[in-house]
Amino acid sequence: MKTSWYQEPWAWLVFILPFTAVVAGIATFIIANTDPDPLVVGDYYKKGKAINLELGKIKQAQKLGMSFGLKLVDDQLVIRPTGIEKEFPILNVNFYHPTLAQRDFYLALTADGNGNFTHYFEADQNVSGKWRVTISSFENDWKIQTEMTLPQSEFVIMKPNPSTAN
């Protein structure tokens, strides 16, 4: 007696292996296209030239002897100039998250009566974790950057270091 093809276990084994490969390929394609990696730079030449400009800004900060102390306690960010006795009207402060670009943010801070730059974060704004912090002048002629983990109860000294430029 002859059996139909769909009643044979070997036929199902032959069909199921390519079918699972097709399903896995479609799933991989969907995963790859729904959340693309934002770290790839399209015009790498312009990015390389921009890095050279950034190095010049860091070297300028080094030449001026700039350094800042930064701490974050109880949603209060305090930045204190420690390297130079110069008054800054406004500091540009950028916070870059290492993996989530949507968490990046920018602050323009003015000095208080003590010469410190202070900002109070909202209670729902989560700034804990690892950050790349960049401080630059309003004119954008110098720049200091470092990586740190927040919150910090003691002042962390930020000094210009050309080897850590991005």
N, CA and C of each residue as an Amber inpcrd file, in Angstrom:
protein
   498
   0.8370000  -1.1620000   0.0000000   0.0000000   0.0000000   0.0000000
   0.8940000   1.2410000   0.0000000   0.5480000   2.1600000  -0.8380000
   1.2880000   3.3980000  -0.9830000   0.7040000   4.4570000  -0.0610000
   1.6170000   5.2220000   0.6090000   1.1470000   6.3060000   1.4730000
   1.3380000   7.6360000   0.7500000   0.5610000   8.6210000   1.1480000
   0.6720000   9.9610000   0.5600000   1.9450000  10.6300000   1.0650000
   2.4380000  11.6190000   0.3270000   3.6970000  12.2760000   0.6750000
   3.6290000  12.9620000   2.0290000   2.4650000  13.5340000   2.3770000
   2.3550000  14.2800000   3.6320000   2.2870000  13.3730000   4.8530000
   2.1720000  12.0800000   4.6260000   2.1790000  11.1480000   5.7370000
   3.5680000  10.5710000   5.9930000   4.5090000  10.9240000   5.1650000
   5.8870000  10.4590000   5.3270000   6.6690000  11.4130000   6.2310000
   7.3060000  10.9350000   7.3120000   8.0670000  11.8240000   8.1950000
   9.2980000  12.4230000   7.5050000   9.9230000  11.7040000   6.5850000
  11.1080000  12.2190000   5.8980000  10.7540000  13.4070000   5.0020000
   9.5890000  13.4240000   4.4540000   9.1660000  14.5560000   3.6200000
   9.0550000  15.8200000   4.4830000   8.5100000  15.6870000   5.6700000
   8.3890000  16.8410000   6.5620000   9.7610000  17.3350000   7.0270000
  10.6590000  16.4210000   7.2680000  12.0120000  16.8110000   7.6460000
  12.6940000  17.5880000   6.5140000  12.4970000  17.1410000   5.2850000
  13.0830000  17.8270000   4.1400000  12.4720000  19.2150000   3.9700000
  11.1910000  19.3800000   4.2390000  10.5230000  20.6800000   4.0830000
  10.7860000  21.6290000   5.2550000  10.8800000  21.0850000   6.4430000
  10.9660000  21.9340000   7.6420000  12.3140000  22.6460000   7.7370000
  13.4200000  22.0180000   7.3440000  14.7330000  22.6460000   7.4450000
  14.8480000  23.8960000   6.5670000  14.5110000  23.8610000   5.2890000
  14.5730000  25.1120000   4.5030000  13.5460000  26.1530000   4.9760000
  12.3890000  25.6950000   5.4490000  11.3730000  26.6300000   5.9300000
  11.8670000  27.4030000   7.1550000  12.5440000  26.7210000   8.0850000
  13.0690000  27.4250000   9.2600000  14.1820000  28.3920000   8.8640000
  14.9750000  28.0410000   7.8680000  16.0160000  28.9560000   7.3970000
  15.3970000  30.2160000   6.7880000  14.3120000  30.0710000   6.0610000
  13.6220000  31.2270000   5.4720000  13.0280000  32.0940000   6.5750000
  12.3860000  31.4990000   7.5650000  11.7910000  32.2590000   8.6710000
  12.8890000  32.9910000   9.4580000  14.0050000  32.3320000   9.7300000
  15.1010000  32.9700000  10.4490000  15.6920000  34.1210000   9.6370000
  15.8030000  33.9640000   8.3270000  16.3130000  35.0370000   7.4690000
  15.3890000  36.2430000   7.4650000  14.0850000  36.0100000   7.3930000
  13.1160000  37.1070000   7.4220000  13.1640000  37.8110000   8.7800000
  13.2490000  37.0510000   9.8650000  13.3320000  37.6530000  11.1980000
  14.6050000  38.4840000  11.3390000  15.7190000  37.9970000  10.8410000
  16.9790000  38.7480000  10.8960000  16.8820000  40.0410000  10.0950000
  16.2720000  39.9780000   8.9250000  16.0920000  41.1670000   8.0890000
  15.2260000  42.2040000   8.7970000  14.1560000  41.7750000   9.4200000
  13.2610000  42.6980000  10.1280000  13.9880000  43.3420000  11.3140000
  14.7110000  42.5470000  12.0920000  15.4450000  43.0870000  13.2410000
  16.5080000  44.0850000  12.7930000  17.2140000  43.7720000  11.7260000
  18.2760000  44.6520000  11.2470000  17.7410000  45.9780000  10.7160000
  16.5460000  45.9860000  10.1530000  16.0200000  47.2060000   9.5530000
  15.1260000  48.0190000  10.4710000  14.6630000  47.4730000  11.5760000
  13.8160000  48.2640000  12.4700000  14.6270000  49.1520000  13.3910000
  15.8500000  48.8020000  13.7560000  16.6650000  49.6140000  14.6570000
  18.0900000  49.6850000  14.1090000  18.3190000  50.5190000  13.0780000
  19.6630000  50.5740000  12.4920000  20.6590000  51.2200000  13.4390000
  21.9050000  50.8910000  13.2780000  22.9790000  51.3910000  14.1220000
  23.2890000  52.8400000  13.7530000  23.1570000  53.7960000  14.6950000
  23.4010000  55.2000000  14.3690000  24.8710000  55.5980000  14.4260000
  25.7790000  54.6750000  14.6730000  27.1770000  55.0080000  14.8660000
  27.9720000  55.1070000  13.5690000  27.4200000  54.6710000  12.4440000
  28.1400000  54.6840000  11.1850000  28.0960000  56.0920000  10.6000000
  29.2470000  56.6190000  10.2160000  29.3440000  57.9590000   9.6520000
  29.4010000  57.8450000   8.1430000  28.5290000  58.5800000   7.4760000
  28.4870000  58.5360000   6.0180000  29.6770000  59.2130000   5.3770000
  29.9900000  60.4290000   5.7820000  31.0920000  61.1740000   5.1850000
  32.2630000  61.1990000   6.1650000  33.0550000  60.1600000   6.1340000
  34.1420000  60.0020000   7.0950000  35.2350000  61.0420000   6.8930000
  35.4120000  61.5650000   5.6770000  36.4540000  62.5520000   5.4340000
  36.1540000  63.8580000   6.1690000  34.9190000  64.3260000   6.0660000
  34.5260000  65.5410000   6.7930000  34.6030000  65.3140000   8.2960000
  34.2370000  64.1330000   8.7480000  34.3310000  63.8200000  10.1790000
  35.7820000  63.8500000  10.6330000  36.6900000  63.3630000   9.8250000
  38.1110000  63.3970000  10.1590000  38.6470000  64.8150000  10.2370000
  38.2150000  65.6730000   9.3220000  38.6230000  67.0740000   9.3820000
  38.0600000  67.7490000  10.6250000  36.8380000  67.3960000  11.0050000
  36.2260000  67.9740000  12.2100000  36.9820000  67.5350000  13.4550000
  37.4770000  66.3040000  13.4680000  38.2640000  65.8210000  14.6140000
  39.5320000  66.6470000  14.7620000  40.1630000  67.0050000  13.6410000
  41.3560000  67.8440000  13.7160000  41.0370000  69.2140000  14.2950000
  39.8730000  69.7880000  13.9460000  39.4570000  71.0640000  14.5270000
  39.2220000  70.9130000  16.0290000  38.6060000  69.8040000  16.4340000
  38.3500000  69.5630000  17.8510000  39.6590000  69.4230000  18.6200000
  40.6430000  68.7860000  18.0160000  41.9560000  68.6720000  18.6670000
  42.5780000  70.0440000  18.8800000  42.3850000  70.9340000  17.9180000
  42.8940000  72.2890000  18.0630000  42.2290000  73.0150000  19.2230000
  40.9370000  72.7770000  19.4280000  40.2150000  73.4080000  20.5380000
  40.6940000  72.8540000  21.8840000  40.9650000  71.5740000  21.9310000
  41.4550000  70.9630000  23.1700000  42.8660000  71.4530000  23.4760000
  43.6990000  71.5840000  22.4330000  45.0560000  72.1030000  22.6470000
  45.0220000  73.5660000  23.0890000  44.0390000  74.3230000  22.5840000
  43.8940000  75.7100000  23.0130000  43.5290000  75.7700000  24.5000000
  42.6290000  74.8910000  24.9450000  42.2670000  74.8380000  26.3730000
  43.4690000  74.4410000  27.2150000  44.2750000  73.5460000  26.6910000
  45.4820000  73.1270000  27.3990000  46.4700000  74.2860000  27.5020000
  46.5990000  75.0520000  26.4320000  47.5030000  76.2010000  26.4140000
  47.0490000  77.2710000  27.4130000  45.7300000  77.4460000  27.5510000
  45.1950000  78.4360000  28.4840000  45.2180000  77.9570000  29.9380000
  45.4890000  76.6640000  30.1620000  45.5170000  76.1130000  31.5150000
  44.1260000  75.9180000  32.1070000  43.1640000  75.5970000  31.2590000
  41.7790000  75.4440000  31.7040000  41.5930000  74.1270000  32.4430000
  40.7650000  74.1570000  33.4710000  40.2680000  72.9360000  34.1150000
  39.0270000  73.3080000  34.9140000  38.1650000  72.3280000  35.0620000
  36.9030000  72.5280000  35.7590000  36.6660000  71.3660000  36.7030000
  35.9840000  71.6420000  37.7900000  35.5080000  70.5960000  38.6880000
  34.0200000  70.4340000  38.4790000  33.5550000  69.2070000  38.3960000
  32.1470000  68.9270000  38.1420000  31.6420000  67.9390000  39.1760000
  30.4590000  68.2180000  39.7320000  29.8180000  67.2460000  40.6140000
  28.3100000  67.3270000  40.4270000  27.6500000  66.2180000  40.7130000
  26.1910000  66.1240000  40.6140000  25.6970000  65.4160000  41.8640000
  24.9830000  66.1680000  42.7100000  24.4360000  65.6190000  43.9440000
  22.9830000  66.0640000  44.0460000  22.0880000  65.1220000  44.2880000
  20.6680000  65.4170000  44.4960000  20.0930000  66.2890000  43.3820000
  20.2990000  65.8940000  42.1310000  19.7800000  66.5970000  40.9560000
  20.3240000  68.0140000  40.8100000  21.4200000  68.3460000  41.4700000
  22.0540000  69.6520000  41.3270000  23.4380000  69.4550000  40.7100000
  23.6190000  70.0090000  39.5270000  24.8920000  69.9670000  38.8310000
  25.6530000  71.2470000  39.1550000  26.9030000  71.1150000  39.5940000
  27.7550000  72.2650000  39.8900000  29.0490000  72.1000000  39.1090000
  29.3900000  73.1300000  38.3390000  30.6510000  73.1610000  37.5970000
  31.4330000  74.3630000  38.0990000  32.6620000  74.1110000  38.5470000
  33.4960000  75.1560000  39.1450000  34.7780000  75.2900000  38.3240000
  35.0570000  76.4990000  37.7960000  36.3430000  76.7130000  37.1190000
  37.4790000  76.6200000  38.1400000  38.4880000  75.8220000  37.8440000
  39.5940000  75.6590000  38.7860000  40.9360000  76.0030000  38.1750000
  41.0060000  76.1390000  36.8670000  42.3220000  76.2920000  36.2660000
  42.7060000  77.6980000  35.8990000  41.7380000  78.5690000  35.7220000
  42.0670000  79.8950000  35.2190000  41.1840000  80.9090000  35.9310000
  41.7420000  82.0470000  36.2190000  40.9780000  83.0960000  36.9020000
  40.3380000  84.0100000  35.8690000  39.4860000  83.4680000  35.0620000
  38.7990000  84.2280000  34.0360000  37.3090000  84.0160000  34.2280000
  36.5370000  85.0540000  34.0070000  35.0890000  84.9200000  34.1210000
  34.5150000  84.5660000  32.7620000  33.6220000  83.5950000  32.7700000
  32.9810000  83.1540000  31.5430000  31.5170000  83.5750000  31.5870000
  31.0300000  84.2600000  30.5670000  29.6170000  84.6410000  30.5950000
  28.6980000  83.4250000  30.4950000  29.0300000  82.5120000  29.6100000
  28.2040000  81.3190000  29.3860000  29.1330000  80.1440000  29.0850000
  28.8020000  78.9940000  29.6490000  29.4820000  77.7480000  29.2930000
  28.5070000  76.8510000  28.5490000  28.9810000  76.2500000  27.4790000
  28.2100000  75.2270000  26.7740000  28.6040000  73.8830000  27.3550000
  27.6360000  73.1410000  27.8570000  27.8960000  71.8360000  28.4500000
  27.0500000  70.8090000  27.7130000  27.7110000  69.8220000  27.1130000
  27.0250000  68.7530000  26.3910000  27.2210000  67.4460000  27.1330000
  26.1450000  66.6820000  27.2500000  26.1830000  65.3500000  27.8400000
  25.8320000  64.3620000  26.7400000  26.7650000  63.4550000  26.4500000
  26.5590000  62.4380000  25.4270000  26.5120000  61.0700000  26.0950000
  25.4140000  60.3530000  25.8800000  25.2970000  58.9900000  26.3960000
  26.0620000  58.0670000  25.4580000  26.7940000  57.0850000  25.9760000
  27.6240000  56.2490000  25.1040000  26.8490000  55.3570000  24.1390000
  25.6060000  55.0000000  24.4710000  24.8860000  54.0750000  23.5940000
  23.5420000  54.5970000  23.1180000  22.9120000  55.5210000  23.8230000
  21.5690000  55.9860000  23.4730000  21.6140000  57.4650000  23.0860000
  21.5910000  57.7260000  21.7860000  21.7010000  59.1040000  21.2980000
  20.5060000  59.9530000  21.7230000  19.3460000  59.3490000  21.9410000
  18.1650000  60.1260000  22.3340000  18.2730000  60.6700000  23.7610000
  19.2160000  60.1770000  24.5480000  19.4080000  60.6800000  25.9200000
  20.3880000  61.8470000  25.9820000  21.0750000  62.1690000  24.8690000
  22.0080000  63.2940000  24.8460000  21.2620000  64.5890000  25.1070000
  21.9310000  65.5380000  25.7880000  21.3220000  66.8450000  26.0080000
  22.3940000  67.9070000  26.1510000  21.9500000  69.1540000  26.0520000
  22.8350000  70.3150000  26.0430000  22.3530000  71.3180000  27.0780000
  23.2930000  71.9570000  27.7710000  22.9820000  73.0120000  28.7320000
  23.8350000  74.2350000  28.4190000  23.2350000  75.4160000  28.4780000
  23.9650000  76.6800000  28.4170000  23.8740000  77.2690000  29.8150000
  24.9910000  77.3090000  30.5190000  24.9890000  77.7140000  31.9260000
  25.6600000  79.0680000  32.1140000  25.0740000  79.8680000  33.0020000
  25.6790000  81.1440000  33.3920000  26.1620000  81.0250000  34.8330000
  27.1330000  81.8530000  35.1610000  27.7510000  81.7770000  36.4920000
  26.8530000  82.4230000  37.5380000  26.8880000  81.8640000  38.7450000
  26.1790000  82.4800000  39.8730000  27.1400000  83.4440000  40.5790000
  26.7580000  83.9520000  41.7260000  27.5650000  84.9210000  42.4510000
  28.9160000  84.3910000  42.9030000  29.0230000  83.0770000  43.0990000
  30.2820000  82.4680000  43.5410000  31.2020000  82.0980000  42.3870000
  30.7510000  82.2990000  41.1550000  31.5370000  81.9090000  39.9910000
  31.2970000  80.4770000  39.5590000  30.3750000  79.7620000  40.2490000
  30.0300000  78.3880000  39.8720000  28.9050000  78.4020000  38.8460000
  28.8690000  77.3690000  38.0350000  27.8150000  77.1840000  37.0560000
  26.9170000  76.0720000  37.5860000  25.6590000  76.3990000  37.8800000
  24.7610000  75.4680000  38.5560000  23.5230000  75.2170000  37.7060000
  23.0720000  73.9750000  37.7220000  21.8260000  73.6020000  37.0350000
  21.0970000  72.5830000  37.9000000  19.7890000  72.7610000  38.0200000
  18.9530000  71.8140000  38.7580000  18.1580000  70.9850000  37.7550000
  18.3210000  69.6650000  37.8340000  17.5880000  68.7710000  36.9410000
  16.2050000  68.4850000  37.5030000  15.2730000  68.2410000  36.6150000
  13.9280000  67.8390000  37.0200000  14.0270000  66.4650000  37.6820000
  13.0850000  66.1760000  38.5520000  13.1180000  64.9010000  39.2880000
  12.9620000  63.7130000  38.3510000  12.2500000  63.8980000  37.2310000
  12.0190000  62.7720000  36.3140000  13.1430000  62.6060000  35.2790000
  14.1040000  63.5240000  35.2260000  15.2100000  63.4120000  34.2800000
  16.3190000  62.5660000  34.8900000  16.5610000  61.4260000  34.2790000
  17.5550000  60.4860000  34.7890000  18.9100000  60.7900000  34.1430000
  19.8530000  61.2710000  34.9300000  21.1910000  61.5570000  34.4200000
  22.2330000  60.6400000  35.0500000  21.7950000  59.6010000  35.7040000
  22.7640000  58.6740000  36.2880000  23.3110000  57.7600000  35.2010000
  24.5230000  57.3010000  35.4080000  25.1590000  56.4050000  34.4560000
  26.4210000  57.0210000  33.8700000  26.9170000  56.3840000  32.8270000
  28.1560000  56.8220000  32.1930000  27.8370000  57.8630000  31.1180000
  28.6260000  58.9500000  31.0960000  28.4200000  60.0440000  30.1540000
  29.7660000  60.5290000  29.6320000  29.7700000  61.0620000  28.4200000
  30.8910000  61.8510000  27.9110000  30.4500000  63.2980000  28.0420000
  31.1470000  64.0410000  28.8940000  30.7970000  65.4300000  29.1850000
  31.7770000  66.3390000  28.4610000  31.2360000  67.3270000  27.7500000
  32.0470000  68.2910000  27.0210000  31.7000000  69.6870000  27.4930000
  32.7030000  70.4560000  27.8770000  32.5270000  71.8530000  28.2710000
  33.2860000  72.7090000  27.2700000  32.6220000  73.7330000  26.7480000
  33.2740000  74.6510000  25.8190000  32.8010000  76.0620000  26.0940000
  33.5330000  77.0200000  25.5650000  33.1590000  78.4180000  25.7560000
  31.9940000  78.7650000  24.8400000  31.3680000  79.8930000  25.1250000
  30.2650000  80.3520000  24.2800000  30.7630000  80.6370000  22.8680000
  31.9900000  81.1360000  22.7530000  32.5670000  81.4240000  21.4380000
  33.0500000  80.1590000  20.7370000  33.1080000  79.0620000  21.4660000
  33.5160000  77.7520000  20.9470000  34.9670000  77.7640000  20.4600000
  35.8570000  78.4530000  21.1860000  37.2560000  78.4860000  20.7860000
  38.1350000  77.5290000  21.5980000  37.6130000  76.9270000  22.6380000
  38.3140000  75.8870000  23.3890000  37.2960000  74.8460000  23.8490000
  37.8090000  73.6960000  24.2550000  36.9220000  72.5980000  24.6350000
  37.6470000  71.6610000  25.5840000  36.8940000  71.1520000  26.5760000
  37.3940000  70.1340000  27.4990000  36.3680000  69.0140000  27.5190000
  36.8280000  67.7880000  27.4790000  35.8910000  66.6690000  27.5170000
  36.4740000  65.5200000  28.3340000  35.5610000  64.7570000  28.9220000
  35.9740000  63.5850000  29.6840000  34.7900000  62.6310000  29.7830000
  35.0810000  61.4050000  30.1460000  34.0330000  60.4310000  30.4330000
  33.9450000  60.2660000  31.9360000  32.7170000  60.2230000  32.4350000
  32.5170000  60.0600000  33.8710000  31.1930000  59.3610000  34.1340000
  31.0990000  58.8320000  35.3360000  29.8690000  58.2030000  35.7880000
  29.1960000  59.1380000  36.7800000  27.9380000  59.4190000  36.5550000
  27.1660000  60.3080000  37.4220000  26.1810000  59.4940000  38.2290000
  25.8010000  59.8930000  39.4040000  26.1520000  61.1120000  40.1240000
  27.5310000  61.0180000  40.7700000  28.0940000  62.1850000  41.0900000
  29.3950000  62.3080000  41.7620000  29.2080000  63.2180000  42.9620000
  29.5370000  62.7440000  44.1420000  29.3710000  63.5600000  45.3470000
  30.5630000  64.4900000  45.5700000  31.7050000  64.1780000  44.9940000
  32.8990000  65.0250000  45.0890000  33.1980000  65.5910000  43.7100000
  33.9080000  66.7060000  43.6830000  34.2600000  67.3160000  42.4100000
  35.2050000  66.4130000  41.6290000  34.8830000  66.1880000  40.3540000
  35.7440000  65.4630000  39.4310000  36.4270000  66.5210000  38.5750000
  37.7460000  66.5000000  38.5330000  38.5050000  67.5000000  37.7900000
  38.5290000  67.1230000  36.3080000  38.1420000  68.0730000  35.4840000
  38.1760000  67.9120000  34.0280000  39.3030000  68.7750000  33.4830000
  40.2800000  68.1240000  32.8460000  41.4050000  68.8360000  32.2360000
  41.4540000  68.4770000  30.7610000  41.9640000  69.3770000  29.9300000
  42.0600000  69.0660000  28.5020000  43.0890000  67.9730000  28.2420000
  42.6830000  66.9990000  27.4530000  43.5560000  65.8810000  27.1310000
  43.3510000  65.5240000  25.6580000  44.2610000  65.8980000  24.7740000
  44.0820000  65.6360000  23.3440000  43.9800000  64.1570000  22.9970000
  44.4880000  63.2800000  23.8420000  44.4260000  61.8380000  23.5060000
  43.0260000  61.2620000  23.6650000  42.1140000  61.9730000  24.3420000
  40.7520000  61.4730000  24.5170000  39.7630000  62.1460000  23.5760000
  40.2400000  62.8860000  22.5840000  39.3420000  63.5840000  21.6700000
  38.6190000  62.5820000  20.7870000  37.3790000  62.9370000  20.4660000
  36.6060000  62.0530000  19.5760000  36.4450000  62.6950000  18.2320000
